[in-house]
Tab-separated table of C-alpha atoms in Angstrom:
chain	number	residue	atom	x	y	z
K	1	MET	CA	107.650	132.385	147.923
K	2	LYS	CA	107.339	135.341	145.566
K	3	ILE	CA	109.444	138.460	146.125
K	4	HIS	CA	108.535	141.772	144.538
K	5	ALA	CA	111.223	144.081	143.213
K	6	ILE	CA	111.611	147.422	144.959
K	7	SER	CA	109.576	150.273	143.567
K	8	HIS	CA	109.594	152.621	146.571
K	9	ALA	CA	111.094	152.866	150.021
K	10	LEU	CA	109.621	150.661	152.705
K	11	PRO	CA	110.136	151.420	156.387
K	12	GLN	CA	112.351	148.931	158.217
K	13	ALA	CA	112.634	146.813	155.086
K	14	ARG	CA	115.513	144.395	154.787
K	15	TYR	CA	117.234	144.881	151.463
K	16	GLN	CA	119.181	142.201	149.665
K	17	ARG	CA	121.229	142.121	146.482
K	18	CYS	CA	121.238	138.872	144.574
K	19	PRO	CA	124.802	137.480	144.456
K	20	GLN	CA	124.106	135.996	141.023
K	21	CYS	CA	122.532	138.917	139.118
K	22	ASP	CA	122.979	141.902	141.504
K	23	THR	CA	119.259	142.755	141.638
K	24	LEU	CA	118.230	144.746	144.712
K	25	PHE	CA	114.934	143.778	146.353
K	26	SER	CA	113.211	143.752	149.724
K	27	LEU	CA	113.540	140.463	151.564
K	28	PRO	CA	110.618	139.521	153.826
K	29	ASP	CA	110.828	137.219	156.810
K	30	VAL	CA	111.173	133.604	155.705
K	31	LYS	CA	109.499	130.839	157.693
K	32	SER	CA	111.001	127.405	158.256
K	33	ASN	CA	108.991	125.822	155.440
K	34	GLN	CA	109.654	128.623	152.959
K	35	SER	CA	112.464	129.821	150.732
K	36	ALA	CA	113.062	133.193	149.098
K	37	HIS	CA	114.125	133.561	145.465
K	38	CYS	CA	115.453	136.451	143.425
K	39	PRO	CA	112.650	138.048	141.367
K	40	ARG	CA	114.977	138.477	138.391
K	41	CYS	CA	117.051	135.282	138.027
K	42	ASN	CA	115.131	132.992	140.452
K	43	ALA	CA	118.282	132.164	142.442
K	44	ARG	CA	117.509	130.920	145.938
K	45	ILE	CA	118.527	133.671	148.335
K	46	MET	CA	117.221	132.437	151.665
K	47	ASN	CA	116.190	129.061	152.990
K	48	GLY	CA	114.097	129.107	156.140
K	49	ARG	CA	115.036	125.550	157.126
K	50	ASP	CA	117.398	125.748	160.080
K	51	TRP	CA	118.670	123.221	162.603
K	52	SER	CA	119.923	124.183	166.036
K	53	MET	CA	123.630	123.882	166.796
K	54	THR	CA	122.841	121.140	169.299
K	55	ARG	CA	121.247	118.991	166.595
K	56	LEU	CA	124.038	119.708	164.112
K	57	CYS	CA	126.620	118.849	166.736
K	58	ALA	CA	124.836	115.562	167.500
K	59	MET	CA	124.988	114.680	163.793
K	60	ALA	CA	128.671	115.586	163.703
K	61	VAL	CA	129.463	113.381	166.696
K	62	THR	CA	127.598	110.457	165.131
K	63	MET	CA	129.513	110.942	161.865
K	64	LEU	CA	132.788	111.051	163.801
K	65	LEU	CA	132.001	107.740	165.505
K	66	LEU	CA	131.149	106.107	162.172
K	67	MET	CA	134.228	107.345	160.291
K	68	PRO	CA	136.804	104.806	161.642
K	69	PHE	CA	134.543	101.895	160.659
K	70	ALA	CA	133.498	103.396	157.310
K	71	TYR	CA	137.081	104.162	156.273
K	72	THR	CA	139.059	101.171	157.591
K	73	GLU	CA	136.612	98.252	157.634
K	74	SER	CA	135.918	96.145	154.561
K	75	LEU	CA	133.428	97.608	152.087
K	76	MET	CA	133.460	94.441	149.996
K	77	SER	CA	135.523	91.320	149.628
K	78	ILE	CA	136.346	88.695	147.009
K	79	ARG	CA	137.910	85.249	147.110
K	80	LEU	CA	140.719	85.151	144.566
K	81	LEU	CA	143.291	82.407	144.069
K	82	GLY	CA	142.277	80.820	147.361
K	83	THR	CA	142.668	84.044	149.319
K	84	ASN	CA	140.065	86.373	150.774
K	85	ILE	CA	140.758	89.972	149.729
K	86	TYR	CA	139.100	92.844	151.558
K	87	ALA	CA	138.700	96.324	150.121
K	88	SER	CA	138.382	99.482	152.196
K	89	LEU	CA	138.397	103.141	151.311
K	90	LEU	CA	141.667	103.786	153.128
K	91	GLU	CA	143.335	100.739	151.565
K	92	GLY	CA	142.486	101.937	148.064
K	93	ILE	CA	144.014	105.358	148.721
K	94	THR	CA	147.108	103.695	150.187
K	95	GLN	CA	147.499	101.488	147.109
K	96	MET	CA	147.334	104.532	144.842
K	97	ALA	CA	150.007	106.314	146.859
K	98	GLN	CA	152.285	103.253	146.976
K	99	GLN	CA	152.224	103.016	143.192
K	100	GLY	CA	153.554	106.563	142.975
K	101	ASN	CA	150.258	108.359	142.336
K	102	VAL	CA	150.448	110.510	145.456
K	103	ILE	CA	148.687	113.554	143.981
K	104	THR	CA	145.825	111.486	142.587
K	105	ALA	CA	145.523	109.644	145.901
K	106	SER	CA	145.365	113.038	147.638
K	107	MET	CA	142.441	114.066	145.423
K	108	VAL	CA	140.480	110.961	146.439
K	109	ALA	CA	141.480	111.326	150.096
K	110	PHE	CA	140.378	114.954	150.277
K	111	CYS	CA	136.946	114.341	148.730
K	112	THR	CA	136.158	111.239	150.801
K	113	ILE	CA	138.062	111.752	154.063
K	114	GLY	CA	139.385	115.302	154.286
K	115	ALA	CA	136.227	117.203	153.353
K	116	PRO	CA	133.836	115.108	155.537
K	117	ALA	CA	136.256	115.317	158.480
K	118	THR	CA	136.516	119.083	157.970
K	119	LEU	CA	132.718	119.300	157.986
K	120	VAL	CA	132.579	117.476	161.330
K	121	GLY	CA	135.393	119.580	162.786
K	122	SER	CA	133.813	122.816	161.589
K	123	ILE	CA	130.471	122.074	163.245
K	124	ALA	CA	132.255	121.195	166.489
K	125	TYR	CA	134.301	124.400	166.242
K	126	LEU	CA	131.155	126.492	165.811
K	127	TYR	CA	129.473	124.807	168.771
K	128	PHE	CA	132.349	125.168	171.233
K	129	GLY	CA	133.935	128.252	169.688
K	130	HIS	CA	130.766	130.274	170.147
K	131	LYS	CA	130.699	129.395	173.845
K	132	LEU	CA	134.383	130.355	174.185
K	133	GLY	CA	134.041	133.616	172.256
K	134	MET	CA	136.344	132.551	169.416
K	135	ASN	CA	136.368	133.977	165.875
K	136	LEU	CA	133.906	131.910	163.816
K	137	ARG	CA	134.166	133.841	160.549
K	138	PRO	CA	136.817	131.672	158.803
K	139	VAL	CA	134.839	128.496	159.533
K	140	LEU	CA	131.557	129.971	158.302
K	141	LEU	CA	133.244	131.124	155.093
K	142	MET	CA	134.718	127.679	154.561
K	143	LEU	CA	131.453	125.824	155.215
K	144	ASP	CA	129.689	127.573	152.348
K	145	ARG	CA	132.302	126.224	149.903
K	146	LEU	CA	132.827	122.840	151.517
K	147	LYS	CA	129.483	121.344	150.509
K	148	GLU	CA	130.408	120.489	146.919
K	149	TRP	CA	133.650	118.769	147.996
K	150	VAL	CA	132.026	116.217	150.320
K	151	MET	CA	131.641	113.374	147.823
K	152	LEU	CA	130.683	110.360	149.926
K	153	ASP	CA	127.521	109.901	147.850
K	154	ILE	CA	129.581	109.703	144.645
K	155	TYR	CA	131.945	107.186	146.247
K	156	LEU	CA	128.945	105.067	147.215
K	157	VAL	CA	127.947	104.914	143.547
K	158	GLY	CA	131.586	104.055	142.811
K	159	ILE	CA	131.314	101.039	145.104
K	160	ALA	CA	128.439	99.710	142.999
K	161	VAL	CA	130.339	100.298	139.744
K	162	ALA	CA	133.511	98.672	141.095
K	163	SER	CA	131.491	95.652	142.232
K	164	ILE	CA	130.172	95.130	138.725
K	165	LYS	CA	133.643	95.499	137.173
K	166	VAL	CA	135.335	93.113	139.600
K	167	GLN	CA	132.647	90.420	139.421
K	168	ASP	CA	134.179	89.350	136.098
K	169	TYR	CA	137.106	87.959	138.102
K	170	ALA	CA	135.496	86.771	141.337
K	171	ALA	CA	132.264	86.817	143.322
K	172	ILE	CA	131.650	89.923	145.445
K	173	THR	CA	130.645	89.748	149.110
K	174	PRO	CA	129.506	92.902	150.972
K	175	GLY	CA	131.853	93.844	153.792
K	176	THR	CA	131.131	94.775	157.379
K	177	GLY	CA	132.143	98.391	156.795
K	178	LEU	CA	129.562	98.936	154.050
K	179	ILE	CA	126.732	99.563	156.518
K	180	ALA	CA	128.869	102.115	158.361
K	181	PHE	CA	129.772	103.840	155.092
K	182	ILE	CA	126.155	104.001	153.900
K	183	SER	CA	125.113	105.397	157.283
K	184	LEU	CA	127.916	107.977	157.140
K	185	THR	CA	126.879	108.997	153.623
K	186	LEU	CA	123.223	109.440	154.598
K	187	LEU	CA	124.135	111.431	157.709
K	188	SER	CA	126.429	113.716	155.723
K	189	LEU	CA	123.706	114.351	153.128
K	190	VAL	CA	121.100	115.154	155.791
K	191	THR	CA	123.568	117.420	157.606
K	192	LEU	CA	124.454	119.328	154.437
K	193	ILE	CA	120.781	119.743	153.560
K	194	HIS	CA	119.961	121.237	156.973
K	195	LEU	CA	123.207	123.182	157.393
K	196	ASN	CA	121.939	126.699	156.696
K	197	VAL	CA	125.080	128.838	156.590
K	198	GLU	CA	123.127	132.065	156.067
K	199	GLN	CA	121.117	131.431	159.230
K	200	LEU	CA	124.346	130.710	161.105
K	201	TRP	CA	125.705	134.082	160.004
K	202	HIS	CA	122.558	135.775	161.320
K	203	ARG	CA	122.812	133.837	164.561
K	204	PHE	CA	126.481	134.512	165.321
K	205	TYR	CA	127.041	137.871	163.588
K	206	PRO	CA	123.743	139.754	163.247
K	207	GLN	CA	124.044	143.017	161.341
K	208	PRO	CA	121.930	146.182	161.656
K	209	HIS	CA	120.132	147.473	158.586
K	210	PRO	CA	122.430	150.096	157.011
K	211	ASN	CA	120.896	153.552	156.888
K	212	VAL	CA	122.208	154.545	153.449
K	213	ALA	CA	120.826	155.036	149.967
K	214	ARG	CA	119.830	151.733	148.422
K	215	GLU	CA	122.084	152.339	145.416
K	216	LYS	CA	125.147	152.165	147.681
K	217	LEU	CA	124.343	148.684	148.967
K	218	GLN	CA	126.723	145.949	147.805
K	219	VAL	CA	126.535	142.190	148.178
K	220	CYS	CA	129.490	140.263	149.534
K	221	LEU	CA	130.193	137.143	147.469
K	222	SER	CA	131.906	135.520	150.448
K	223	CYS	CA	129.020	135.579	152.950
K	224	HIS	CA	126.185	137.041	150.781
K	225	HIS	CA	125.574	139.915	153.189
K	226	THR	CA	124.177	143.091	151.650
K	227	GLY	CA	125.545	146.308	153.106
K	228	VAL	CA	128.261	148.903	152.746
K	229	ALA	CA	131.986	148.507	153.227
K	230	ASP	CA	133.542	149.443	156.549
K	231	ALA	CA	136.350	151.969	156.955
K	232	ARG	CA	138.872	149.406	155.677
K	233	GLY	CA	136.835	148.473	152.611
K	234	ARG	CA	135.705	145.132	154.063
K	235	CYS	CA	132.373	143.413	154.422
K	236	PRO	CA	131.127	144.317	157.923
K	237	ARG	CA	129.993	140.745	158.577
K	238	CYS	CA	132.769	138.449	157.312
K	239	HIS	CA	135.628	141.009	157.093
K	240	THR	CA	136.648	140.024	153.541
K	241	PRO	CA	137.372	142.802	150.989
K	242	LEU	CA	134.151	144.110	149.444
K	243	TYR	CA	134.362	144.777	145.709
K	244	PHE	CA	131.776	145.905	143.189
K	245	ARG	CA	132.742	142.880	141.069
K	246	ARG	CA	135.058	139.976	141.841
K	247	HIS	CA	138.573	140.929	140.806
K	248	PHE	CA	140.098	139.053	137.867
K	249	SER	CA	137.121	136.716	137.663
K	250	LEU	CA	137.366	136.204	133.902
K	251	GLN	CA	141.128	135.804	133.913
K	252	LYS	CA	141.046	133.085	136.573
K	253	SER	CA	138.128	131.265	134.948
K	254	TRP	CA	139.836	131.360	131.535
K	255	ALA	CA	143.105	130.091	133.027
K	256	ALA	CA	141.408	127.190	134.809
K	257	LEU	CA	139.307	126.320	131.759
K	258	ILE	CA	142.226	126.338	129.298
K	259	ALA	CA	144.323	124.212	131.654
K	260	SER	CA	141.385	121.819	132.017
K	261	ILE	CA	141.031	121.477	128.234
K	262	VAL	CA	144.759	120.763	127.875
K	263	LEU	CA	144.649	118.113	130.617
K	264	LEU	CA	141.512	116.494	129.214
K	265	ILE	CA	143.352	115.479	126.024
K	266	PRO	CA	145.828	113.033	127.647
K	267	ALA	CA	143.100	112.059	130.112
K	268	ASN	CA	141.096	110.540	127.241
K	269	LEU	CA	143.967	109.299	125.050
K	270	LEU	CA	146.170	107.612	127.674
K	271	PRO	CA	145.140	104.470	129.582
K	272	ILE	CA	143.348	105.126	132.854
K	273	SER	CA	143.637	101.525	134.090
K	274	ILE	CA	146.097	98.693	133.406
K	275	ILE	CA	145.244	95.076	134.207
K	276	TYR	CA	147.792	92.241	134.236
K	277	LEU	CA	146.065	88.874	133.860
K	278	THR	CA	148.299	85.752	133.806
K	279	GLY	CA	151.118	87.731	132.289
K	280	SER	CA	149.105	89.570	129.610
K	281	ARG	CA	148.667	93.322	129.792
K	282	GLN	CA	145.327	94.979	129.101
K	283	GLU	CA	145.033	98.763	128.968
K	284	ASP	CA	141.764	100.677	129.076
K	285	THR	CA	141.123	104.311	128.302
K	286	ILE	CA	138.049	105.978	129.768
K	287	LEU	CA	136.017	105.206	126.649
K	288	SER	CA	137.221	101.624	126.165
K	289	GLY	CA	136.550	100.894	129.829
K	290	ILE	CA	132.985	102.147	129.436
K	291	MET	CA	132.507	100.005	126.320
K	292	SER	CA	133.750	96.880	128.092
K	293	LEU	CA	131.491	97.681	131.034
K	294	GLY	CA	128.554	98.138	128.648
K	295	SER	CA	128.941	94.614	127.311
K	296	GLY	CA	127.855	93.301	130.705
K	297	ASN	CA	125.747	96.048	132.242
K	298	ILE	CA	124.442	98.830	130.021
K	299	PRO	CA	122.744	100.963	132.762
K	300	VAL	CA	125.964	101.143	134.800
K	301	ALA	CA	127.971	101.912	131.650
K	302	ILE	CA	125.588	104.801	130.941
K	303	VAL	CA	126.139	106.182	134.450
K	304	VAL	CA	129.924	106.048	134.035
K	305	PHE	CA	129.687	107.531	130.527
K	306	VAL	CA	127.641	110.467	131.792
K	307	ALA	CA	129.977	111.103	134.751
K	308	SER	CA	133.317	110.552	132.975
K	309	ILE	CA	132.751	111.815	129.424
K	310	LEU	CA	129.463	113.656	128.974
K	311	VAL	CA	129.696	115.873	132.069
K	312	PRO	CA	133.364	116.996	131.663
K	313	PHE	CA	132.976	117.857	127.979
K	314	THR	CA	129.600	119.518	128.574
K	315	LYS	CA	131.079	121.650	131.345
K	316	ILE	CA	133.876	122.808	129.053
K	317	ILE	CA	131.462	123.683	126.237
K	318	VAL	CA	129.148	125.545	128.613
K	319	LEU	CA	132.009	127.457	130.245
K	320	LEU	CA	133.431	128.395	126.854
K	321	THR	CA	130.010	129.650	125.801
K	322	LEU	CA	129.569	131.688	128.982
K	323	LEU	CA	133.000	133.288	128.912
K	324	LEU	CA	132.769	134.144	125.218
K	325	SER	CA	129.275	135.577	125.677
K	326	ILE	CA	130.636	137.918	128.357
K	327	HIS	CA	133.533	139.057	126.173
K	328	PHE	CA	131.323	139.635	123.144
K	329	LYS	CA	128.476	141.109	125.254
K	330	CYS	CA	125.910	138.669	123.910
K	331	GLU	CA	122.308	139.556	124.724
K	332	GLN	CA	120.572	136.424	123.418
K	333	GLY	CA	119.593	133.457	125.549
K	334	LEU	CA	120.641	135.005	128.849
K	335	LYS	CA	118.294	132.975	131.052
K	336	THR	CA	119.310	129.774	129.258
K	337	ARG	CA	122.972	130.491	129.944
K	338	VAL	CA	122.224	131.174	133.605
K	339	ARG	CA	120.385	127.856	133.907
K	340	LEU	CA	123.268	126.034	132.224
K	341	LEU	CA	125.712	127.564	134.688
K	342	ARG	CA	123.648	126.294	137.618
K	343	VAL	CA	123.390	122.820	136.093
K	344	VAL	CA	127.137	122.426	135.516
K	345	THR	CA	127.782	123.760	139.017
K	346	TRP	CA	125.675	120.955	140.443
K	347	VAL	CA	126.776	118.032	138.239
K	348	GLY	CA	130.486	118.827	137.932
K	349	ARG	CA	131.490	116.941	141.087
K	350	TRP	CA	130.140	113.657	139.686
K	351	SER	CA	133.066	113.432	137.287
K	352	MET	CA	135.191	112.196	140.208
K	353	LEU	CA	133.343	108.860	139.981
K	354	ASP	CA	136.004	107.255	137.767
K	355	LEU	CA	138.805	107.951	140.246
K	356	PHE	CA	136.771	106.489	143.102
K	357	VAL	CA	136.121	103.315	141.110
K	358	ILE	CA	139.829	102.937	140.320
K	359	SER	CA	140.812	103.493	143.945
K	360	LEU	CA	138.460	100.797	145.215
K	361	THR	CA	139.333	98.334	142.453
K	362	MET	CA	143.058	98.666	143.186
K	363	SER	CA	142.556	97.449	146.745
K	364	LEU	CA	140.596	94.425	145.503
K	365	VAL	CA	142.528	93.224	142.461
K	366	ASN	CA	146.225	93.289	143.234
K	367	ARG	CA	147.770	89.844	143.236
K	368	ASP	CA	151.245	90.571	141.849
K	369	GLN	CA	151.979	88.873	138.518
K	370	LEU	CA	148.941	86.592	138.219
K	371	LEU	CA	146.342	89.339	138.469
K	372	SER	CA	147.029	92.984	139.116
K	373	PHE	CA	145.092	96.216	138.628
K	374	ASN	CA	147.140	99.396	138.298
K	375	MET	CA	146.240	103.010	137.723
K	376	GLY	CA	147.115	104.421	134.324
K	377	PRO	CA	148.682	107.860	133.717
K	378	ALA	CA	145.341	109.277	132.515
K	379	ALA	CA	143.937	109.227	136.057
K	380	PHE	CA	146.075	112.153	137.186
K	381	TYR	CA	145.180	114.257	134.142
K	382	PHE	CA	141.497	113.423	134.463
K	383	GLY	CA	141.296	114.243	138.176
K	384	SER	CA	143.179	117.500	137.690
K	385	SER	CA	140.873	118.472	134.807
K	386	VAL	CA	137.758	117.821	136.908
K	387	ILE	CA	139.037	119.912	139.808
K	388	LEU	CA	140.025	122.768	137.495
K	389	THR	CA	136.567	122.904	135.913
K	390	ILE	CA	134.992	123.048	139.379
K	391	LEU	CA	137.295	125.955	140.233
K	392	ALA	CA	136.554	127.673	136.904
K	393	VAL	CA	132.851	127.717	137.770
K	394	GLU	CA	133.573	128.843	141.323
K	395	TRP	CA	135.756	131.755	140.171
K	396	LEU	CA	133.301	133.026	137.548
K	397	ASP	CA	131.299	136.005	138.764
K	398	SER	CA	127.890	135.265	137.232
K	399	ARG	CA	126.861	138.918	137.580
K	400	LEU	CA	129.082	139.643	134.570
K	401	LEU	CA	126.555	137.803	132.387
K	402	TRP	CA	123.833	140.213	133.443
K	403	ASP	CA	126.158	143.212	133.158
K	404	ALA	CA	127.015	142.337	129.577
K	405	HIS	CA	123.336	141.949	128.786
K	406	ALA	CA	122.375	145.242	130.422
K	407	THR	CA	125.125	147.599	129.267
K	408	GLY	CA	126.807	146.077	126.228
K	409	ASN	CA	129.827	148.340	126.702
K	410	ALA	CA	131.256	147.726	130.158
K	411	ASP	CA	134.845	146.740	130.874
K	412	TYR	CA	135.037	143.434	132.738
K	413	THR	CA	138.798	142.867	132.882
K	414	ASP	CA	139.031	143.702	136.573
């Protein structure tokens, strides 16, 4: 759906500023099969697809019923040394915590249990909270940021990778909980696709069109509402402080990026997995593990290589390029840099694949001294680096790229 930039005042027009490039344009009504994009940077501003709260709540209830089976029942099993061993998502997280890797286990637990459970609870809160007249703003703000942290689809790929790694030691049998987990993953994906947070804002907190000069309109990066600040300097819709630009955006992105680079060094040099086989110790770094996996299954090794090495290093290079281009007010290749930022925003979460594979493998291969699979120290550094790069992208105000291109002399330290 094509949107034309504003050239003159239109009566009763709905004005919108793009949260990614700050362009002001008139936003027409969007039908259910349409989407509206910024005329300058092509960012999607509005998606007409919208499910009713009743349908969303039905999906949430179904997901809630599936969760106990998906998390506690066996995803796969092997027969090792005369014993049947069953692996579940919860068992893998427990094994990580029992070996002293509590923080790393918390990372896996949040992305596979905490975030999906929060999604279900948030939808239920919106459904019942609206009827009870409760404040829905904090939940709506959280939902917009929760989508990238629900990583059941990545864990499902991790199950396939772990199956291929473990089949070197024993035959794999699908577990009874695998169907429940696949169903939960599909339901979560469908729910996230149809969960239109912008439409929910319009439904629960509709705002009148502000009768002010268009130049005074500001976009809120928290809820993407375009308007003017209230008497307390807040967004009138979500009640978060409304600033012309996100405060300390560059400083926070630089801090997260530098910390990520520092953590990525031990993450790739130290062993990420340690296997004890009949008394002998075998350590694997991220790269050596991929090479050993490639000797048996090249396509799967390529997937792990892309998720564990190519994506993290690419994100760091792209973020370095973006931050430096803002500081040096680079005017070349602006649209390319914007596209790169959107790509790394989407693919960054897939770097958690390695931790999910380790978690599942630990619950399968742990037979004391004869055969044991332990997590190496690199896992903590790697997981922390991945999370920091996700936060670095989240904290970067992309409008600074366009500001640097347009003015060439602005101060972006605040």
